[in-house]
Short mmCIF file of C-alpha atoms and ligand atoms in Angstrom, two decimals:
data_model
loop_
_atom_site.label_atom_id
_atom_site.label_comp_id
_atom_site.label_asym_id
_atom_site.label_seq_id
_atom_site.Cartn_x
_atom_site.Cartn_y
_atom_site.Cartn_z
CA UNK A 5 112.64 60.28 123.36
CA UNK A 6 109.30 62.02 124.63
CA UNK A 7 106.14 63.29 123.98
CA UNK A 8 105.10 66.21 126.23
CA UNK A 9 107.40 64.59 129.18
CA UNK A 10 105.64 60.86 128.30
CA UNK A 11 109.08 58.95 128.10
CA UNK A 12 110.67 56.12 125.85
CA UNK A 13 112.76 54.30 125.54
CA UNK A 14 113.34 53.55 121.68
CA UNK A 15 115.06 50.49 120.22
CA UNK A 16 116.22 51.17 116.85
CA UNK A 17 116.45 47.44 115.42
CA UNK A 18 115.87 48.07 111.22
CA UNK A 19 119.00 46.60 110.63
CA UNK A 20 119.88 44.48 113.33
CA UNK A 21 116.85 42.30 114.97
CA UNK A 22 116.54 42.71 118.97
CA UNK A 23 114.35 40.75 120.73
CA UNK A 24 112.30 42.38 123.80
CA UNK A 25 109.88 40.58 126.50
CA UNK A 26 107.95 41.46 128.98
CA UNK A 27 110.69 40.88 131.84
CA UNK A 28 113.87 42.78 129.64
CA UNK A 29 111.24 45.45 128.89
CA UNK A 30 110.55 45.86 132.78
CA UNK A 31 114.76 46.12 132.91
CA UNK A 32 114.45 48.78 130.84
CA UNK A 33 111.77 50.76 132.29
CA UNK A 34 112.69 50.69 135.59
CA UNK A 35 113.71 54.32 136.81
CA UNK A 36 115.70 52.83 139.75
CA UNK A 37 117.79 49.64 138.50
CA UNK A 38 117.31 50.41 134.17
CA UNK A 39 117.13 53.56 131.90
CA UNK A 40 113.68 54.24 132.92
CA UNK A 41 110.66 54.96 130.99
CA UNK A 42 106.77 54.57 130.19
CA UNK A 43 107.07 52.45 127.60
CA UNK A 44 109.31 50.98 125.33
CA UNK A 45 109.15 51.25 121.60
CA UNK A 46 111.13 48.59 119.35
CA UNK A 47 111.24 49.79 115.39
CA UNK A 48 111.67 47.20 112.78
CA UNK A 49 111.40 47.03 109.61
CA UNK A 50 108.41 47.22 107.77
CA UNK A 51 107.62 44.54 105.00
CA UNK A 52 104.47 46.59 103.62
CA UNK A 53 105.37 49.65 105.49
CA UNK A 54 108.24 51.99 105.75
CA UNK A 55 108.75 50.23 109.32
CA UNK A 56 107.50 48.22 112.34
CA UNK A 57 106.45 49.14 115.49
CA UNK A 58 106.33 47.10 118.62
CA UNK A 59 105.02 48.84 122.47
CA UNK A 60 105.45 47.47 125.87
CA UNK A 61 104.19 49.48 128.87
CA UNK A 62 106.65 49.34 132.12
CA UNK A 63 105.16 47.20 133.60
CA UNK A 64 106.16 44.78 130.46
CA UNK A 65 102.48 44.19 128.91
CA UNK A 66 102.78 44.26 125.25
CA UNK A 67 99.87 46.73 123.53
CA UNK A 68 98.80 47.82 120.32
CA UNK A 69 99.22 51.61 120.48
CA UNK A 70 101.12 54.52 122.00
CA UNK A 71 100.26 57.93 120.24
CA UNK A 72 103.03 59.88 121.90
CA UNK A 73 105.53 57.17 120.44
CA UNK A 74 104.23 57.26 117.10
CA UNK A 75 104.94 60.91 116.86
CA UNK A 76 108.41 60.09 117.68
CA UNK A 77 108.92 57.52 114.77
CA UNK A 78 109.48 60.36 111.84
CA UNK A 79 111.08 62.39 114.25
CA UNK A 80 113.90 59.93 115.17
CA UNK A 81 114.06 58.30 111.08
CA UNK A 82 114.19 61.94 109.65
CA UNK A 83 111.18 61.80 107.34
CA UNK A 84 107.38 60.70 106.89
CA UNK A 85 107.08 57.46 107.67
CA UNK A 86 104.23 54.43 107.26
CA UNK A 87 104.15 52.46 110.19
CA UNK A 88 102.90 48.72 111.10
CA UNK A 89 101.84 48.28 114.50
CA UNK A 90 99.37 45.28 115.85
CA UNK A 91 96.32 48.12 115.58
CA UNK A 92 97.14 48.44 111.91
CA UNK A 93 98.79 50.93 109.47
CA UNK A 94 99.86 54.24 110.88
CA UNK A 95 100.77 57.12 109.03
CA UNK A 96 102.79 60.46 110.42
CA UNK A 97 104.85 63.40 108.80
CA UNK A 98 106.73 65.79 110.33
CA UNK A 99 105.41 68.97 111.50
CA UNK A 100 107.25 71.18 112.96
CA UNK A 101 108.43 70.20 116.45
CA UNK A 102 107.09 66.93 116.21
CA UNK A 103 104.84 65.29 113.58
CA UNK A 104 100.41 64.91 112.71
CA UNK A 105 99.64 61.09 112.95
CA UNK A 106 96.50 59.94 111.33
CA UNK A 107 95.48 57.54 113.96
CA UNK A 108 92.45 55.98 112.48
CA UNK A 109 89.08 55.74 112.80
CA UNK A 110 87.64 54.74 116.60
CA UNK A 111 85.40 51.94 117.37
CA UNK A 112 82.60 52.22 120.52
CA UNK A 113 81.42 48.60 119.75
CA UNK A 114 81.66 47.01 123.04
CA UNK A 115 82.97 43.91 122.05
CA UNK A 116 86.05 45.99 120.27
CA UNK A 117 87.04 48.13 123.33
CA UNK A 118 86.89 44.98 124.72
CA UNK A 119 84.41 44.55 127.36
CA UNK A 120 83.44 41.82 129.50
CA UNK A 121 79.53 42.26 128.54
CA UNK A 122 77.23 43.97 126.35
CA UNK A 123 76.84 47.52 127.23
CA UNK A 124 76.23 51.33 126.19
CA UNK A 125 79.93 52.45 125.17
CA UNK A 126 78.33 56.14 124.93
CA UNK A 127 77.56 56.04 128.80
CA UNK A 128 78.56 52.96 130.63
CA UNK A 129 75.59 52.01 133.72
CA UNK A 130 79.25 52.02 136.03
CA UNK A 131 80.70 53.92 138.67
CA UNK A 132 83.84 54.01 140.57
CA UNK A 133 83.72 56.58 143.67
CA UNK A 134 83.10 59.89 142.00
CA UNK A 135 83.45 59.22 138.73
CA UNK A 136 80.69 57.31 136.80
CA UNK A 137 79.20 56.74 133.08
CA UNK A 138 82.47 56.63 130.93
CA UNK A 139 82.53 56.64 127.06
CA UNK A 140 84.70 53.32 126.50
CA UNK A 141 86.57 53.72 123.18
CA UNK A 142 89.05 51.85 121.34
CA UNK A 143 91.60 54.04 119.24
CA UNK A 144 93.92 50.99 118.55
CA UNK A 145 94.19 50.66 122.15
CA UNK A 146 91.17 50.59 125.24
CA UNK A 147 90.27 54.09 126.77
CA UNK A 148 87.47 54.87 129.52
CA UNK A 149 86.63 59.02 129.08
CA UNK A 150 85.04 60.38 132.38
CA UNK A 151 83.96 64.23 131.75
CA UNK A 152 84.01 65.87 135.03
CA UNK A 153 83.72 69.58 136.71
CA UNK A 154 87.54 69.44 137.48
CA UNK A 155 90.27 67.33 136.35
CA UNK A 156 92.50 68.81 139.54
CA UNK A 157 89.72 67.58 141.70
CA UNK A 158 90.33 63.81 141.17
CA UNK A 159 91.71 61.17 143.28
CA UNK A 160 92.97 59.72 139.97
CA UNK A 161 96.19 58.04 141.65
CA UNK A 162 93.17 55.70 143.44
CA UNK A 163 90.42 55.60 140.97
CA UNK A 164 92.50 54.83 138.04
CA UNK A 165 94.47 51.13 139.35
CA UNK A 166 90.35 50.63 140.65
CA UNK A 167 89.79 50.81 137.28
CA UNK A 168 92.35 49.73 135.47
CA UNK A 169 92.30 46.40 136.82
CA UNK A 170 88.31 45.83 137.34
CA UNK A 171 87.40 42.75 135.43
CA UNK A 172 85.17 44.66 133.10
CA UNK A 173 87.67 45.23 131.25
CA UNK A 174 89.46 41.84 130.03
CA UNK A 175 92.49 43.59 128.41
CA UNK A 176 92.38 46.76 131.20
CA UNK A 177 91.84 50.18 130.27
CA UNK A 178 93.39 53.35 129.82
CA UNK A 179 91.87 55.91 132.22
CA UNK A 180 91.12 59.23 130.99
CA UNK A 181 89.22 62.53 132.75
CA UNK A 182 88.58 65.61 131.40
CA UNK A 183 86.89 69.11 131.52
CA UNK A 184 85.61 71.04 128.72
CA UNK A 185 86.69 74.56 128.89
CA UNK A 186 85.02 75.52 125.45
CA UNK A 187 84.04 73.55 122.37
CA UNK A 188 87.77 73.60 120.81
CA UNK A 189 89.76 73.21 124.58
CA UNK A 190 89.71 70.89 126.97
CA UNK A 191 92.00 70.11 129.78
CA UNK A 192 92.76 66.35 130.48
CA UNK A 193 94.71 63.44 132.99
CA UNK A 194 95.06 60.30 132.41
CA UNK A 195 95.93 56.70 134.56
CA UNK A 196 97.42 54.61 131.85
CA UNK A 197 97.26 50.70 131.74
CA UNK A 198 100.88 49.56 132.97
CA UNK A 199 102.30 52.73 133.67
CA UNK A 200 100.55 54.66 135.68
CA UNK A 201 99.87 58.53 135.70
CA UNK A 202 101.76 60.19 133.22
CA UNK A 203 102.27 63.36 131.87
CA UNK A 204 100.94 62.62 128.87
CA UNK A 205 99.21 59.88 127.01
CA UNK A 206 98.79 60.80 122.82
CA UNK A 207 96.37 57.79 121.99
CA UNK A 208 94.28 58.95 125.78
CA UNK A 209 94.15 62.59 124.35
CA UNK A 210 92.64 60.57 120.89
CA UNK A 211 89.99 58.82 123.01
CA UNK A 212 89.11 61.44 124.66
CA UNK A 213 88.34 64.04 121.57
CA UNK A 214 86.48 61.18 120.04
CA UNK A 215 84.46 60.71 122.95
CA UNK A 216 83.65 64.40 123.69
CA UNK A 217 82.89 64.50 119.53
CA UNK A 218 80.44 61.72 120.37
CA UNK A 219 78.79 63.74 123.02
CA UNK A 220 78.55 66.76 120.82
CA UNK A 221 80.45 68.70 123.41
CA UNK A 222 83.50 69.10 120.74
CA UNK A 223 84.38 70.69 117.17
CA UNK A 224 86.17 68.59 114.41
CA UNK A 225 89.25 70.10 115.94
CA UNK A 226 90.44 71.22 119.68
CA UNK A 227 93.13 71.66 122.00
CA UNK A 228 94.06 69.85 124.71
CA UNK A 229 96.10 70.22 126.96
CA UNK A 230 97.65 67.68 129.13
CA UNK A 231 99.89 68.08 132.56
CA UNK A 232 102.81 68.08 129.71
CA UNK A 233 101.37 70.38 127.03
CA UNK A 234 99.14 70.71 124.72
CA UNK A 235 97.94 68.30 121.48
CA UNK A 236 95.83 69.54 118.45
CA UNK A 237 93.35 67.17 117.77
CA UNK A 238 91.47 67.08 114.23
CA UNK A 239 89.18 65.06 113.04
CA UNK A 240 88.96 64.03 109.34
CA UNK A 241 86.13 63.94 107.07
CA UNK A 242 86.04 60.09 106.64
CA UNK A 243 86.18 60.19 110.69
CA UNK A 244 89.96 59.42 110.95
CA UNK A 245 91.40 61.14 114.43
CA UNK A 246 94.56 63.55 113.44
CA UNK A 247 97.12 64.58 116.31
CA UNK A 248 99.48 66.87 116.18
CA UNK A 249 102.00 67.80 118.82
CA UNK A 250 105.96 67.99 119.57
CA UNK A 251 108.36 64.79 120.03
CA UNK A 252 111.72 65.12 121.48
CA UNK A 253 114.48 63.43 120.98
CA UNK A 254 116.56 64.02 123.99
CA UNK A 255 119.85 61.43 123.21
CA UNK A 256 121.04 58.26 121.94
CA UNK A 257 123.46 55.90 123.61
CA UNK A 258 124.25 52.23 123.59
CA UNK A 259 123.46 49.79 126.57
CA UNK A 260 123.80 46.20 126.94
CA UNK A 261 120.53 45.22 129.41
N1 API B 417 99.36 52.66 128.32
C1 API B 417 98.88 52.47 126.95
C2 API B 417 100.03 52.44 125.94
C3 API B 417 100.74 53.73 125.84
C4 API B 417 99.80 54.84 125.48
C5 API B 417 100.34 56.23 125.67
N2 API B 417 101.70 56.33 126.10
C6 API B 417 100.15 57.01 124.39
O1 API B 417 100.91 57.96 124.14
O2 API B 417 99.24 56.65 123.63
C7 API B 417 98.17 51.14 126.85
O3 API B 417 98.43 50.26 127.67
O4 API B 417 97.35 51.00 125.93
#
């Protein structure tokens, strides 16, 4: 399955456990010697939920959240589903193409991103080459926002494993840029922690709405559009983050790996 051309693989195990670790997920992902993917999505079932849902990047690091994926989760079950991940309780329903997932409310406490030190989440006092002063926010999973003058105009295939991996961030960081084109559309990239660029990253596109809502330079609800189409994001009045956008499911087969 995909979301806007960001690619899973998707391991339907509510009847029948399968168990996934970092090196079998790395099988998986790999584009050359396995099916190939950015991440890997394992669905259980759910003891207080409808299901479970498990995420490891290609690289084989387990996280807590994949936006994209959870789209794909009522899409590939047939109907609205609650979902249990390691962030918490997810909720999405189908909409046409693809589904809205309440992700939840995001935290800029430093120690919650997490960083390695106290700092201002809203602006951090850190550069990397051109791009400087981040929002850090955590929407279930760790996010650096950099607004710049032009997303196109980025080394980001440089800047973002500089930044992924500098020790200011214990658990990494997803690496987001963005310009605002008007107060409801922005266009967006982002480097993702342990996969790389890709061509689009749901819980990035999250992070970055809530960071340009924190800098007053969105409305409660925008486009954006990322290099594989466009998300709706909305927020709610109790501050929850709402995304909307397609998931495809593009085939299912077996394979022993
Ligand atoms: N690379 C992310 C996980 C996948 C996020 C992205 N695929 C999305 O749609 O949210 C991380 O390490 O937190």
């Amino acid at each position: 399955m995909h979301g806007l051309g960001n690619d899973f693989v998707v391991v339907d195990a509510r009847t029948d456990p399968v168990a996934i670790d970092a090196d079998r997920a790395r099988a998986i992902a790999d584009r050359h010697t396995g099916i190939g993917c950015d991440q890997i999505i394992l669905i259980g079932p759910g003891s207080d939920t409808d299901v479970s849902m498990r995420i490891w990047n290609a690289d084989g690091s387990e996280v807590a959240a994949c936006g994209n994926a959870t789209r794909c989760v009522p899409v590939l079950v047939g109907r609205d589903v609650s979902i249990r991940t390691a962030a918490g309780i997810l909720h999405a329903a189908l909409e046409g193409d693809g589904a809205t997932v309440d992700m939840g409310k995001p935290s800029f406490d430093w120690n919650a991103i997490p960083l390695a030190y106290a700092m201002d989440t809203r602006a951090l006092p850190l550069a990397w080459g051109e791009l400087a002063n981040p929002v850090a926010v955590n929407v279930g999973n760790p996010h650096v926002v950099f607004f710049v003058p032009d997303v196109h105009a980025v080394p980001l295939e440089t800047l973002g494993p500089d930044i992924e991996y500098d020790l200011v961030f214990p658990e990494r960081i997803n690496v987001n840029i963005a310009h605002v084109l008007a107060p409801d559309h922005l266009v967006m990239r982002t480097w993702e922690r342990g996969a790389g660029l890709t061509r689009a990253c749901g819980t990035g596109a999250c992070a970055t709405f809530a960071a340009g809502r924190l800098l007053d330079l969105l409305a409660p609800s925008a486009r954006l559009d990322l290099p594989g189409g466009s998300l709706r994001l909305a927020e709610s009045g109790d501050g929850h983050l709402l995304m909307s956008g397609p998931a495809t499911h593009v085939f299912t087969g077996e394979a022993s790996l």
